[in-house]
XYZ file of C-alpha atoms in Angstrom:
698
model
C 163.191 148.942 106.032
C 164.742 152.117 104.703
C 163.041 154.029 107.480
C 165.144 152.542 110.165
C 167.175 155.206 111.984
C 170.613 153.461 112.382
C 172.368 154.267 115.517
C 176.109 154.407 116.201
C 176.079 152.198 119.323
C 178.792 152.349 121.917
C 178.886 150.922 125.422
C 181.327 151.574 128.136
C 181.283 149.274 131.188
C 180.317 151.183 134.333
C 182.567 150.519 137.146
C 181.964 151.477 140.692
C 184.680 153.678 142.246
C 186.031 152.450 145.552
C 186.014 155.224 147.999
C 189.369 155.979 149.558
C 189.777 155.032 153.266
C 190.291 158.012 155.535
C 193.923 158.838 156.070
C 195.401 159.424 159.503
C 192.305 158.409 161.411
C 192.582 156.136 164.432
C 190.533 152.975 164.410
C 186.994 153.458 165.807
C 186.105 152.642 169.400
C 183.184 150.341 169.085
C 180.567 150.258 171.814
C 180.420 147.005 173.810
C 177.968 146.502 176.700
C 179.518 145.538 180.068
C 180.926 142.060 180.340
C 180.968 141.407 176.670
C 181.827 137.875 175.431
C 182.617 138.014 171.728
C 180.388 135.345 170.262
C 181.272 133.283 167.251
C 180.123 134.712 164.042
C 180.179 133.879 160.329
C 183.079 135.067 158.255
C 182.909 138.602 157.302
C 181.542 139.724 153.971
C 181.983 143.071 152.321
C 179.017 144.492 153.991
C 178.206 142.402 157.009
C 181.289 142.772 159.243
C 182.430 141.183 162.442
C 184.383 144.063 164.009
C 187.460 143.619 166.178
C 185.695 144.411 169.411
C 187.482 145.578 172.537
C 186.361 143.959 175.773
C 186.325 147.263 177.447
C 183.214 149.341 177.792
C 183.469 152.653 175.735
C 184.428 155.505 178.001
C 182.375 158.292 176.216
C 179.751 159.912 178.341
C 176.152 159.118 177.552
C 172.915 161.111 177.905
C 169.806 159.189 178.957
C 167.018 160.153 176.586
C 164.360 157.768 177.891
C 163.943 154.956 180.288
C 160.831 153.178 181.671
C 160.171 149.916 183.593
C 156.340 150.112 183.511
C 156.105 150.559 187.347
C 153.948 153.710 186.940
C 150.180 153.187 186.960
C 149.739 155.331 183.836
C 152.380 154.783 181.277
C 151.001 157.606 179.144
C 151.031 160.778 181.249
C 149.822 163.990 179.630
C 153.164 165.549 179.877
C 154.692 163.005 177.555
C 157.447 162.107 179.914
C 156.873 158.291 179.403
C 155.340 156.438 176.570
C 153.498 158.366 173.836
C 150.894 155.714 172.728
C 150.105 152.058 172.366
C 149.423 150.734 168.930
C 146.892 147.914 168.528
C 145.864 146.588 165.135
C 143.714 143.618 164.462
C 142.613 142.275 161.056
C 138.892 141.462 160.412
C 137.789 138.191 162.101
C 140.944 137.907 164.300
C 141.082 138.176 168.105
C 141.601 141.665 169.311
C 145.142 142.813 169.927
C 145.760 143.728 173.575
C 148.255 145.230 176.001
C 148.323 145.404 179.780
C 150.654 146.057 182.721
C 151.302 142.582 184.031
C 152.795 140.973 187.193
C 153.018 137.589 185.656
C 156.734 137.989 184.825
C 159.029 141.052 185.331
C 162.667 141.650 184.685
C 162.906 144.305 187.455
C 160.337 145.645 189.960
C 156.781 144.164 189.992
C 155.532 145.031 186.482
C 156.193 144.490 182.771
C 153.976 145.066 179.822
C 152.153 142.105 178.275
C 151.450 142.309 174.552
C 149.140 140.028 172.460
C 148.480 140.162 168.631
C 147.046 137.634 166.283
C 148.506 137.303 162.728
C 147.548 139.869 160.110
C 145.010 139.222 157.346
C 144.951 139.656 153.619
C 142.684 142.634 153.954
C 144.141 146.036 152.855
C 145.867 147.671 155.762
C 145.697 144.599 158.038
C 148.612 142.324 156.877
C 150.281 142.967 160.292
C 148.627 142.253 163.700
C 150.191 144.781 166.141
C 150.463 145.341 169.815
C 153.261 147.700 170.564
C 154.472 150.749 172.606
C 155.642 153.920 170.930
C 157.903 156.727 172.197
C 157.780 159.827 170.032
C 159.681 163.143 170.027
C 163.136 161.716 170.483
C 165.873 164.242 169.508
C 167.944 161.712 167.491
C 169.540 162.975 164.251
C 172.271 162.193 161.827
C 175.757 162.089 163.442
C 174.393 160.757 166.715
C 175.589 157.497 168.328
C 172.435 156.200 169.963
C 171.724 152.919 171.840
C 168.279 151.338 172.363
C 167.836 148.511 174.729
C 164.884 146.510 175.952
C 164.278 143.317 177.862
C 161.907 140.769 176.261
C 160.406 137.660 177.538
C 158.960 135.211 174.947
C 156.871 132.196 176.112
C 157.715 130.762 172.697
C 159.909 131.642 169.752
C 157.862 129.823 167.212
C 156.069 132.928 165.874
C 158.329 135.344 164.119
C 157.664 138.911 164.839
C 159.088 142.472 164.490
C 160.551 143.438 167.952
C 161.998 146.936 167.669
C 161.569 149.703 165.069
C 163.591 152.892 164.986
C 162.057 155.216 162.471
C 160.756 158.491 161.240
C 156.933 158.073 161.128
C 154.256 159.873 159.181
C 155.431 163.320 160.326
C 158.235 162.920 157.893
C 155.882 162.889 154.973
C 156.555 159.333 153.777
C 154.518 156.199 154.270
C 156.005 153.226 155.930
C 157.955 154.947 158.744
C 161.393 154.520 157.168
C 164.076 153.487 159.637
C 165.856 150.397 160.947
C 163.931 147.343 162.255
C 164.988 144.265 164.137
C 163.051 141.100 163.375
C 162.946 137.678 165.005
C 162.949 135.111 162.276
C 161.160 131.730 162.201
C 164.299 129.981 163.614
C 164.407 132.260 166.540
C 167.320 134.483 165.353
C 167.532 138.215 164.944
C 167.954 139.950 161.586
C 168.125 143.707 160.635
C 165.749 145.202 158.018
C 166.855 148.335 156.238
C 163.504 150.179 156.292
C 165.358 153.444 155.892
C 165.865 152.772 152.311
C 162.174 153.662 151.745
C 163.432 157.291 151.618
C 165.460 156.443 148.505
C 162.712 154.403 147.012
C 159.897 157.003 147.550
C 162.114 159.777 146.254
C 162.955 157.682 143.082
C 166.638 157.703 143.963
C 168.956 154.765 143.612
C 170.072 153.301 146.888
C 173.593 154.230 147.940
C 176.193 151.855 146.725
C 177.240 151.019 150.240
C 173.681 149.968 151.296
C 174.100 146.411 152.496
C 172.157 143.688 150.744
C 169.693 141.534 152.783
C 171.449 141.384 156.172
C 172.385 137.945 157.417
C 170.801 136.630 160.537
C 172.506 136.981 163.879
C 174.340 134.313 165.699
C 172.203 133.879 168.741
C 169.175 131.584 169.147
C 166.706 133.583 171.290
C 165.661 131.796 174.422
C 162.082 130.934 175.271
C 160.724 131.182 178.693
C 163.440 133.539 180.031
C 164.301 137.206 179.922
C 166.879 138.432 177.394
C 168.229 141.898 176.600
C 168.066 143.204 172.982
C 170.297 146.115 172.221
C 170.412 148.126 169.035
C 173.227 150.576 168.700
C 173.834 152.896 165.655
C 176.118 155.607 164.642
C 173.884 157.481 162.125
C 175.447 158.500 158.763
C 174.392 158.806 155.177
C 177.845 158.773 153.650
C 178.596 155.153 153.998
C 180.408 155.417 157.425
C 177.498 154.633 159.813
C 177.652 151.487 161.991
C 174.664 149.325 163.049
C 175.183 146.666 165.837
C 172.886 144.332 167.533
C 173.629 142.641 170.817
C 171.862 139.870 172.771
C 172.565 139.828 176.483
C 175.640 141.991 175.900
C 177.084 139.662 173.253
C 177.565 141.012 169.677
C 174.954 139.366 167.493
C 175.600 141.157 164.145
C 177.411 144.310 162.926
C 176.999 146.015 159.602
C 178.863 149.125 158.436
C 177.374 151.666 155.960
C 174.641 154.187 155.391
C 171.740 153.868 157.802
C 169.675 157.082 157.495
C 168.243 159.311 154.839
C 170.265 160.483 151.788
C 171.666 163.961 151.048
C 169.061 166.472 149.905
C 166.589 165.255 152.633
C 168.370 166.755 155.587
C 164.996 167.680 157.099
C 164.359 163.894 157.490
C 167.772 163.012 158.881
C 166.260 162.054 162.147
C 164.749 159.033 163.976
C 162.221 160.575 166.510
C 160.385 157.327 167.260
C 161.028 153.980 168.930
C 158.441 151.229 168.633
C 158.831 148.015 170.670
C 156.724 145.013 171.167
C 154.820 143.121 168.536
C 155.303 145.552 165.793
C 154.106 143.092 163.244
C 152.711 139.591 163.469
C 152.525 139.146 159.670
C 149.778 137.459 157.707
C 150.388 133.835 157.322
C 152.185 133.287 160.660
C 151.185 130.107 162.415
C 149.836 131.497 165.670
C 149.108 134.522 167.882
C 152.144 136.170 169.402
C 152.529 136.896 173.144
C 155.497 138.661 174.716
C 156.526 140.760 177.618
C 158.598 143.931 177.608
C 160.419 145.618 180.451
C 163.248 148.034 181.237
C 163.400 150.034 178.087
C 166.303 152.531 177.786
C 167.545 154.919 175.200
C 170.947 156.740 175.520
C 172.978 158.984 173.237
C 176.672 159.288 173.294
C 177.693 162.904 174.119
C 181.055 162.596 172.386
C 179.949 160.340 169.473
C 182.370 158.088 167.545
C 183.461 159.883 164.430
C 181.673 158.245 161.475
C 184.696 159.113 159.232
C 186.826 156.681 161.300
C 184.973 153.571 160.082
C 186.341 151.603 157.145
C 185.582 152.907 153.636
C 182.354 151.446 152.306
C 182.448 148.720 149.820
C 181.264 149.043 146.246
C 178.499 146.446 146.624
C 175.495 147.753 144.652
C 172.750 145.477 145.761
C 170.017 146.391 148.083
C 167.783 144.647 150.637
C 164.940 142.537 149.358
C 162.681 143.896 152.186
C 163.205 147.526 151.586
C 160.721 148.198 148.882
C 158.339 150.859 150.061
C 154.611 150.807 150.101
C 152.736 152.851 147.537
C 153.797 156.414 147.643
C 151.302 159.274 148.120
C 153.247 161.925 146.159
C 155.664 159.859 143.952
C 158.554 161.694 142.362
C 161.596 160.693 140.443
C 164.913 162.591 139.951
C 164.587 164.867 137.042
C 168.312 164.735 136.133
C 170.351 161.610 135.604
C 172.762 160.697 138.349
C 175.095 158.795 136.003
C 175.945 160.655 132.871
C 175.906 159.215 129.314
C 179.591 159.943 129.160
C 180.102 157.239 131.726
C 177.505 154.690 130.413
C 175.825 154.750 127.067
C 172.545 152.814 126.671
C 171.886 150.972 123.421
C 168.747 151.846 121.405
C 166.541 150.114 120.542
C 167.558 148.008 123.445
C 164.624 146.467 125.393
C 163.483 143.065 124.231
C 165.019 143.362 120.822
C 168.054 145.185 119.437
C 168.402 146.781 115.996
C 170.066 143.742 114.650
C 167.420 141.442 116.058
C 164.651 143.448 114.564
C 166.375 143.399 111.140
C 166.756 139.656 111.365
C 163.059 139.389 112.258
C 162.045 141.453 109.175
C 164.269 139.354 106.860
C 162.831 136.033 108.282
C 159.146 137.141 107.803
C 159.847 138.673 104.358
C 161.463 135.380 103.264
C 158.782 133.181 104.839
C 161.089 131.595 107.402
C 159.581 129.555 110.186
C 158.315 129.617 112.956
C 158.200 133.426 112.630
C 155.932 133.624 109.570
C 153.269 131.461 111.212
C 153.607 133.215 114.530
C 153.048 136.582 112.770
C 149.890 135.219 111.285
C 148.748 134.130 114.666
C 149.462 137.735 115.928
C 147.247 139.206 113.241
C 144.503 136.739 114.165
C 144.717 137.348 117.899
C 142.609 140.485 117.955
C 140.698 139.914 114.826
C 137.445 139.854 116.756
C 138.151 143.103 118.533
C 139.893 145.321 116.043
C 142.893 145.332 113.754
C 146.345 146.801 114.451
C 145.955 149.715 112.054
C 142.596 151.310 113.139
C 142.299 150.713 116.817
C 140.835 153.723 118.791
C 142.919 154.170 121.970
C 141.022 153.774 125.197
C 143.039 156.197 127.391
C 141.484 157.447 130.623
C 142.786 160.057 133.015
C 142.418 157.913 136.148
C 142.993 154.245 136.550
C 141.449 152.483 139.474
C 143.829 149.628 139.578
C 142.269 146.142 139.404
C 143.509 142.772 138.175
C 142.320 141.547 134.825
C 139.220 139.379 135.489
C 138.557 141.122 138.874
C 135.887 143.364 137.285
C 132.979 142.135 135.105
C 132.975 145.363 133.073
C 135.169 144.826 129.947
C 135.753 148.553 129.705
C 137.248 148.876 133.150
C 140.257 151.312 133.222
C 142.830 148.679 134.046
C 141.579 146.520 131.185
C 141.713 149.513 128.762
C 145.350 150.118 129.632
C 146.183 146.428 129.100
C 144.362 146.252 125.774
C 146.020 149.345 124.435
C 149.448 148.104 125.521
C 148.841 144.755 123.866
C 147.828 146.315 120.608
C 150.684 148.841 120.678
C 153.289 146.103 121.080
C 151.706 143.968 118.429
C 151.487 146.917 116.006
C 155.189 147.619 116.684
C 156.115 144.082 115.757
C 153.994 144.123 112.678
C 155.587 147.461 111.575
C 158.987 145.667 111.779
C 157.606 142.663 109.943
C 156.016 144.412 106.982
C 157.365 147.918 107.097
C 153.915 149.382 106.727
C 153.947 152.822 108.411
C 150.142 152.377 109.296
C 151.275 149.979 112.083
C 153.898 152.490 113.403
C 151.273 155.272 113.267
C 149.035 153.007 115.401
C 151.679 152.927 118.059
C 152.194 156.544 118.043
C 148.493 157.196 118.192
C 148.045 155.037 121.307
C 151.068 156.305 123.122
C 150.158 159.849 122.487
C 146.524 159.291 123.584
C 147.749 158.024 126.968
C 150.320 160.781 127.313
C 147.749 163.513 126.742
C 145.002 161.895 128.923
C 146.473 159.867 131.711
C 146.882 161.615 135.090
C 147.303 159.040 137.794
C 146.689 155.522 139.093
C 145.087 154.718 142.435
C 143.547 151.649 144.289
C 144.659 148.590 146.093
C 146.652 146.985 143.303
C 148.219 150.204 141.828
C 151.707 148.870 142.136
C 151.171 145.531 140.361
C 148.989 147.052 137.622
C 151.611 149.695 136.989
C 154.407 147.206 136.783
C 152.601 144.717 134.557
C 150.564 146.857 132.262
C 152.957 149.648 131.151
C 156.029 147.683 129.890
C 154.489 146.430 126.730
C 153.649 149.964 125.751
C 157.220 151.040 126.553
C 158.553 148.113 124.420
C 156.453 149.313 121.597
C 157.398 152.921 122.037
C 161.197 152.003 122.158
C 160.862 150.114 118.780
C 159.011 152.895 117.023
C 161.125 155.745 118.450
C 164.355 154.347 117.032
C 163.087 152.869 113.723
C 160.476 155.307 112.489
C 160.744 159.056 111.761
C 157.087 159.883 112.081
C 156.842 160.422 115.805
C 157.447 163.958 116.892
C 160.312 164.514 119.449
C 158.095 166.663 121.745
C 155.568 163.852 121.862
C 158.391 161.334 122.655
C 159.600 163.607 125.381
C 156.169 164.039 126.859
C 155.775 160.310 127.072
C 159.166 159.930 128.668
C 158.083 162.443 131.342
C 154.827 160.429 132.033
C 156.774 157.275 132.595
C 159.266 158.891 134.924
C 156.767 161.021 136.931
C 153.554 158.993 136.915
C 154.536 155.340 136.413
C 158.053 154.641 137.645
C 157.482 155.680 141.333
C 154.644 153.117 141.559
C 156.868 150.386 139.996
C 159.236 151.141 142.892
C 156.467 150.605 145.370
C 156.122 146.881 144.917
C 156.891 144.911 148.028
C 155.827 141.275 148.520
C 157.075 141.209 152.050
C 154.760 143.994 153.260
C 151.923 142.107 151.663
C 152.568 139.189 153.928
C 154.348 136.987 151.340
C 157.367 134.980 152.563
C 159.877 136.693 150.290
C 160.519 138.153 146.885
C 157.902 137.144 144.312
C 156.078 138.097 141.194
C 155.160 141.699 142.465
C 158.902 142.494 142.938
C 159.908 140.835 139.690
C 157.521 142.848 137.632
C 158.638 146.034 139.355
C 162.255 145.335 138.303
C 161.297 144.535 134.661
C 159.104 147.740 134.502
C 161.846 149.932 135.999
C 164.512 148.546 133.659
C 162.204 149.137 130.616
C 161.507 152.679 131.572
C 165.194 153.277 132.443
C 166.312 152.302 128.962
C 163.533 154.147 127.130
C 164.260 157.380 129.051
C 167.988 156.835 128.505
C 168.553 156.897 132.309
C 171.736 154.909 132.951
C 171.351 155.564 136.668
C 167.981 153.962 136.942
C 169.163 151.104 134.712
C 172.126 150.535 137.020
C 169.692 150.428 140.015
C 167.358 147.902 138.265
C 170.460 145.663 137.578
C 171.161 145.732 141.395
C 167.551 145.087 142.249
C 167.687 141.990 139.979
C 170.755 140.563 141.623
C 169.289 141.207 145.078
C 166.015 139.466 144.166
C 167.833 136.418 142.775
C 169.654 136.081 146.044
C 166.496 135.380 147.915
C 164.313 133.925 145.056
C 166.226 130.985 143.565
C 166.514 128.297 146.309
C 168.538 125.119 146.568
C 168.478 123.021 143.450
C 166.894 125.870 141.543
C 163.460 125.889 143.093
C 161.870 129.317 142.782
C 160.546 130.801 145.956
C 156.847 130.891 145.019
C 156.587 127.423 143.705
C 154.946 125.981 146.852
C 152.816 129.037 147.380
C 149.295 127.653 148.044
C 150.903 124.200 148.110
C 151.970 124.338 144.387
C 151.367 127.440 142.306
C 152.862 127.238 138.860
C 150.921 130.223 137.640
C 152.408 132.772 140.148
C 155.775 131.072 139.852
C 155.900 131.735 136.118
C 154.491 135.203 136.702
C 157.607 135.854 138.741
C 160.167 134.120 136.533
C 159.103 135.697 133.250
C 159.615 139.381 134.220
C 163.058 138.377 135.583
C 163.725 136.824 132.207
C 162.691 140.164 130.596
C 165.043 142.112 132.864
C 167.943 139.747 132.012
C 167.332 140.020 128.240
C 167.228 143.917 128.488
C 170.391 143.880 130.567
C 172.021 141.551 127.947
C 171.142 143.970 125.156
C 172.859 146.671 127.194
C 175.985 144.466 127.606
C 175.271 143.390 131.182
C 175.102 139.603 131.844
C 172.433 138.795 134.448
C 171.160 135.415 133.428
C 174.258 133.591 134.796
C 174.165 135.629 137.984
C 174.111 133.076 140.875
C 172.344 133.604 144.102
C 174.762 134.297 147.007
C 172.606 131.987 149.151
C 172.080 128.953 146.859
C 174.612 129.490 144.030
C 171.643 128.942 141.740
C 170.725 131.143 138.659
C 167.454 132.161 136.973
C 168.036 129.501 134.286
C 168.328 126.836 137.046
C 164.836 127.980 138.198
C 163.416 127.545 134.570
C 165.102 124.042 134.422
C 163.589 123.061 137.815
C 160.048 124.197 136.731
C 160.068 123.018 133.136
C 158.979 119.423 133.704
C 155.882 120.536 135.713
C 154.513 122.978 133.149
C 151.716 121.443 131.141
C 152.815 118.144 132.382
C 149.427 116.680 131.729
C 149.873 117.272 128.026
C 153.465 116.248 127.742
C 155.628 113.378 128.761
C 157.862 114.656 131.582
C 159.513 113.432 134.798
C 157.724 115.106 137.736
C 159.176 112.990 140.518
C 161.034 115.929 141.943
C 157.777 117.936 142.568
C 158.482 119.509 146.020
C 155.163 120.910 147.191
C 152.534 119.323 149.518
C 149.541 119.542 147.161
C 149.726 117.019 144.357
C 150.823 118.599 140.960
C 147.970 119.888 138.988
C 145.430 120.361 141.847
C 146.162 124.032 142.216
C 143.011 125.931 140.980
C 145.124 128.071 138.538
C 146.444 124.843 136.942
C 149.698 124.052 135.168
C 149.152 126.275 132.118
C 152.366 127.721 130.584
C 152.925 131.471 130.539
C 154.267 132.952 127.320
C 157.986 133.633 127.221
C 159.395 130.121 127.290
C 160.624 130.637 123.789
C 162.816 133.493 125.105
C 163.963 131.257 127.873
C 164.906 128.604 125.411
C 166.916 130.991 123.238
C 168.609 132.465 126.284
C 169.665 128.988 127.522
C 170.980 127.905 124.109
C 168.402 125.399 123.659
C 168.417 123.692 127.103
C 166.612 120.295 126.670
C 163.988 120.680 129.340
C 163.315 124.352 128.645
C 163.214 123.657 124.777
C 160.523 121.026 125.308
C 158.282 123.460 126.989
C 159.002 126.058 124.210
C 158.014 123.582 121.568
C 154.730 123.094 123.342
C 154.094 126.840 124.014
C 155.027 127.615 120.358
C 151.611 126.230 119.369
C 150.289 129.286 121.277
C 152.698 131.664 119.449
C 153.516 133.324 122.712
C 150.019 134.579 123.402
C 147.660 134.165 126.317
C 145.284 136.216 128.385
C 148.366 137.686 130.045
C 150.049 138.391 126.693
C 150.449 142.045 127.494
C 152.957 141.181 130.128
C 155.208 139.260 127.759
C 154.155 137.808 124.524
C 154.984 136.720 120.912
C 158.490 135.632 121.702
C 158.245 133.074 118.830
C 158.336 136.012 116.548
C 161.190 137.925 118.382
C 163.260 135.110 119.804
C 162.585 131.870 118.099
C 164.360 128.888 119.541
C 165.600 126.698 116.756
């Protein structure tokens, strides 16, 4: 292996700098509605705060920007003085969403507005049923302190819905109407959603370090069958000194300090011109239709706003909300210059699934006939024997990929399948180059990568985010190995592939969002997005993007690994081991890449359950291929009996890596021994395969 390019590797631990608190500033005067009673709240965390609230109403003058009680016969006058529009959205086959002025119940006067919406459907664009009122053209910008209030009447609180959205809609040029959203959860409590972070995601920028993680729920249980007032009050700031508060009937429900509007460089978007109230989303999978009444909507702005700089300095928390991942961008971009310099943080190369030392160990093992690597390499060579070999494959690059799942199209040559096949062969060829030192294998990797670099233009279609996140990483892993161990790849070609990844792939991996797809929380879509972003970050030597992927991993684990280690997707469809493993494996990939960069993620424990990703592997291990092994499955938690799910209990490749990472945990090792017979391969091998070669568990 004389053609290795040995690197002098150094790594300095990146530490976040704690911003200094402002000097000489008086404490802020927090807004409190009349007759406030300070409700009991959980202990403060570094991002979700319980302010010391005065019992006196703020004395600053306010400007009324909008108010309406639905007493007018036409809520949508041509002069735009009242509501701008009503939004009704109904999925195929569902009852039509409706709105009407109603005298059934009213908070004041004779009328309220009654809204009805069925749950969304799985159809593209219809995952939310909607029946809501919109007010556009509001002159609300960064620096303002603005208060939104509305009275709601819920016949029942059994159906979780989105009640209030403050946002910048399509006029701002970004999909998803980024802003701040107030949700009612399944247990009848309120929770904030940082939808404004879509700005950062769609621009390919890391979220601000002060951006709070998934906000906790509020303290109030919303009443059914009676009116209550929901108040959202915000001081808008993008430097970490904003304040977002939610009140229920004048009592503080939750308060979070930090950035709550667009970042620097997007000043034209530093505005929230729209308020949407009502049933803003009855998400697919909800148990029933939603009905509610709205009355007495009011928006005010403080004329002498509280100075944002007076708020406490933001924390150095680097995690970001699980629900903030944007929908697929129309014009994705990524920063062209690193935000964190290499002087602060040096990435290790090769440093994705395997380091230089690990690759050398692999070469020695195969050259000396060590097992199980030698047999596994023979299986790798045989895997594609009926298709081509790893030296003479002709790349199948296309300029446009209509993204579809493997198996969703009967045509073997479909664009998505071509990308997956080329990625598989590239990664296999890279491993064979290391195993045998034959430059023909390295040349095969270069040929495949260059073909896609010179041909590929864009991805489109319903599943563009998932296909981008699952199909490109194997090619990136191959490119990382060859780039740093072979001197036959021209630097200009390397740079061109790097640009392709940053400009045409990375933004779509940032677009993955299980929540917006109607899923109950973070799952395999989001997990693959994290693995893909971390892979691209290291290959492109972008420490800033790597740091963001690390933060994304931690945030996902917070909501993904439940009590006792159960992964969130396990009982999807009443027991889905396939998609559960499809989510666990990319998180394992991310943790391995991070470990190779000196960052320990595998032991990171969820802030909600205190469980780690390894706990999830231990929990799931007895169920995988249980019908072919002797295991204890008595703790199976799902409604459908184990094994009845149509996708079965087949193991995904990658358990060997989990075994190595867990230092041979008994339950995980048992699965790894079984999967070793497959040598890490499967129909989904392009996502993660051949770990018996790279990470044998002995």
